[in-house]
Amino acid sequence: MDFEKARFNMVEQQIRPWDVLDGKILDLLFHVKREDFVAADKRTLAFTDMELPLENGALMLQPKVEARLVQELQLKPSDRVLEVGTGSGYVTALLASLASHVYSLDIDGSQLARAAARLKQAGLRNITLTEGNGINGLPQQAPFDAIFVGGSLPLVPETLKQQLAIGGRMVIIVGDEPVMRAQLIERLSEDTYSELVIFDTLTARLQGSEAIEPERFEF
């Protein structure tokens, strides 16, 4: 398989049409090899417009969703970032290539170990990986300039909002089937936030989300 041609097609046919136009982001998608962050038998599927299964049954976000959410954070080289849901480590690599340091949490220790090996192979060192339910954030390292949530949640956890620095941004997919919404949340002051809907989507639940699932009424 011609991986470079597949990567070019992914960027030009999937990602750019999704309003990912930041040159830094587009260049980075060519530099960080997505196929190196999936299982060997999934390498040829790394560029497809789908949520790709990981070894532990979790799902990677679609490439266009990953890229759009990273772009919306508007990361600066001085930013400290919290990633909720390390998953494959691919988005971790994108974030670490743009920011000063990334603190990434995953509830699955085995998946975290696989991501750690892949990130080491990619030569990235400005990353701290921690096992735990990312919904709780990482208060001992807060506040963060940016937070990336790598799966959908039923609601925005107040704990994560509280761990944003003033001026900090968070991207998160919120809601239930059949419609979920990707949101950009910015902390404007100690107790005020802005919320902007970026796009509608439908994506897999973040592992550990049951901790904040509201009670459902059954009729």
Coordinates of N, CA, C and O in Angstrom, one line a residue, residues 73 80 82 84 105 134-139 141-149 153-174 183-196 212:
L73 N -8.7 24.1 19.1 CA -8.0 24.5 20.4 C -7.0 25.7 20.2 O -6.6 26.3 21.1
R80 N -0.1 24.2 28.1 CA -0.1 23.0 28.8 C -1.5 22.4 28.6 O -2.5 23.0 28.8
L82 N -4.4 19.1 28.7 CA -4.9 17.8 29.3 C -5.6 17.1 28.2 O -6.5 17.6 27.6
V84 N -8.1 13.8 27.7 CA -8.9 12.9 28.4 C -9.2 11.7 27.4 O -10.0 11.9 26.5
L105 N -4.6 11.1 30.1 CA -5.2 10.1 31.0 C -6.0 9.1 30.2 O -6.7 9.4 29.2
G134 N -10.3 9.9 33.1 CA -10.0 11.2 32.7 C -11.2 12.2 33.0 O -10.9 13.4 33.0
I135 N -12.4 11.7 33.2 CA -13.5 12.6 33.6 C -13.2 13.4 34.8 O -13.7 14.5 35.0
N136 N -12.3 12.8 35.7 CA -12.0 13.6 36.9 C -10.8 14.6 36.6 O -10.5 15.3 37.5
G137 N -10.3 14.5 35.4 CA -9.2 15.4 35.2 C -7.9 15.1 35.9 O -7.7 13.9 36.4
L138 N -7.0 16.0 36.1 CA -5.8 15.8 36.8 C -5.5 17.1 37.6 O -4.7 17.9 37.3
P139 N -6.3 17.2 38.7 CA -6.3 18.4 39.5 C -4.9 18.9 40.0 O -4.6 20.1 40.1
Q141 N -2.2 18.9 38.4 CA -1.5 19.6 37.4 C -2.2 20.8 36.8 O -1.7 21.5 36.0
A142 N -3.5 21.0 37.3 CA -4.3 22.1 36.8 C -3.7 23.4 37.3 O -3.0 23.4 38.3
P143 N -4.0 24.5 36.6 CA -4.9 24.7 35.5 C -4.3 24.4 34.1 O -3.0 24.5 34.0
F144 N -5.1 24.1 33.1 CA -4.6 23.7 31.8 C -5.1 24.8 30.8 O -6.1 25.4 30.9
D145 N -4.2 25.1 29.8 CA -4.6 26.0 28.8 C -5.5 25.4 27.8 O -6.3 26.2 27.1
A146 N -5.5 24.1 27.7 CA -6.4 23.4 26.7 C -6.7 22.0 27.2 O -5.9 21.4 27.9
I147 N -8.0 21.6 27.0 CA -8.4 20.2 27.3 C -9.0 19.6 26.0 O -9.9 20.2 25.4
F148 N -8.6 18.4 25.7 CA -9.1 17.7 24.6 C -9.8 16.4 25.1 O -9.1 15.6 25.8
V149 N -11.1 16.2 24.8 CA -11.8 15.0 25.3 C -12.0 14.1 24.1 O -12.7 14.4 23.1
L153 N -19.5 12.3 25.7 CA -20.0 12.2 27.1 C -21.4 12.7 27.1 O -21.8 13.5 26.2
P154 N -22.2 12.3 28.1 CA -23.6 12.7 28.1 C -23.7 14.2 28.5 O -24.7 14.9 28.1
L155 N -22.7 14.8 29.2 CA -22.7 16.2 29.6 C -21.3 16.6 29.8 O -20.4 15.8 29.8
V156 N -21.1 17.9 30.0 CA -19.8 18.4 30.2 C -19.5 18.3 31.7 O -20.2 18.9 32.5
P157 N -18.4 17.6 32.1 CA -18.1 17.4 33.5 C -17.6 18.8 34.1 O -16.7 19.4 33.6
E158 N -18.3 19.1 35.2 CA -17.9 20.4 35.9 C -16.4 20.3 36.3 O -15.7 21.4 36.3
T159 N -16.0 19.1 36.7 CA -14.6 19.0 37.1 C -13.6 19.4 36.1 O -12.5 20.0 36.4
L160 N -13.9 19.1 34.8 CA -13.0 19.5 33.7 C -13.0 21.0 33.5 O -12.0 21.7 33.3
K161 N -14.2 21.6 33.5 CA -14.3 23.1 33.3 C -13.5 23.8 34.4 O -12.9 24.8 34.1
Q162 N -13.6 23.3 35.6 CA -12.9 23.9 36.7 C -11.4 23.8 36.6 O -10.6 24.6 37.2
Q163 N -10.9 22.9 35.8 CA -9.4 22.7 35.6 C -8.9 23.5 34.4 O -7.7 23.4 34.1
L164 N -9.7 24.3 33.8 CA -9.3 25.2 32.7 C -8.7 26.5 33.3 O -9.2 27.0 34.3
A165 N -7.6 27.0 32.8 CA -7.1 28.3 33.1 C -8.0 29.4 32.6 O -8.8 29.1 31.7
I166 N -7.9 30.5 33.1 CA -8.7 31.7 32.6 C -8.2 31.9 31.1 O -7.0 32.0 30.9
G167 N -9.1 31.9 30.2 CA -8.7 31.9 28.8 C -8.4 30.6 28.2 O -8.1 30.5 27.0
G168 N -8.5 29.5 29.0 CA -8.3 28.2 28.5 C -9.5 27.7 27.6 O -10.6 28.1 27.8
R169 N -9.2 26.7 26.7 CA -10.2 26.2 25.8 C -10.4 24.7 26.0 O -9.4 24.0 26.2
M170 N -11.6 24.2 25.8 CA -11.8 22.7 25.9 C -12.7 22.4 24.7 O -13.7 23.0 24.4
V171 N -12.3 21.3 24.0 CA -13.2 20.7 23.0 C -13.7 19.4 23.5 O -13.0 18.6 24.1
I172 N -15.0 19.2 23.3 CA -15.7 18.0 23.8 C -17.0 17.7 23.0 O -17.6 18.6 22.5
I173 N -17.3 16.4 22.8 CA -18.5 16.0 22.1 C -19.5 15.6 23.2 O -19.2 14.7 24.0
V174 N -20.7 16.2 23.1 CA -21.7 16.0 24.2 C -23.0 15.6 23.6 O -23.4 16.1 22.5
Q183 N -18.4 20.8 21.0 CA -18.5 22.1 21.5 C -17.1 22.6 21.8 O -16.2 21.9 22.2
L184 N -16.9 23.9 21.7 CA -15.7 24.6 22.1 C -16.1 25.5 23.4 O -17.0 26.3 23.2
I185 N -15.5 25.2 24.5 CA -15.8 25.9 25.7 C -14.6 26.7 26.1 O -13.5 26.1 26.2
E186 N -14.8 27.9 26.4 CA -13.7 28.8 26.9 C -14.0 29.4 28.2 O -15.1 29.9 28.5
R187 N -13.0 29.4 29.1 CA -13.2 30.0 30.4 C -12.8 31.4 30.4 O -11.7 31.8 30.1
L188 N -13.8 32.3 30.6 CA -13.6 33.7 30.4 C -13.2 34.4 31.7 O -12.5 35.4 31.7
S189 N -13.6 33.8 32.8 CA -13.3 34.4 34.2 C -13.4 33.2 35.2 O -13.7 32.1 34.8
E190 N -13.3 33.5 36.4 CA -13.4 32.5 37.5 C -14.7 31.7 37.4 O -14.7 30.5 37.6
D191 N -15.8 32.4 37.0 CA -17.0 31.7 37.1 C -17.9 31.9 35.8 O -19.1 31.6 35.8
T192 N -17.3 32.3 34.7 CA -18.0 32.4 33.5 C -17.3 31.7 32.3 O -16.1 31.7 32.2
Y193 N -18.1 31.1 31.5 CA -17.6 30.4 30.3 C -18.4 30.7 29.1 O -19.6 31.1 29.2
S194 N -17.8 30.6 27.9 CA -18.6 30.7 26.7 C -18.6 29.3 26.1 O -17.7 28.5 26.3
E195 N -19.7 29.0 25.4 CA -19.9 27.7 24.7 C -20.3 27.9 23.3 O -21.3 28.6 23.0
L196 N -19.6 27.2 22.4 CA -19.9 27.4 21.0 C -20.0 26.0 20.4 O -19.2 25.1 20.5
I212 N -20.8 9.5 35.0 CA -21.6 10.7 35.0 C -22.8 10.6 34.1 O -23.5 11.6 33.8

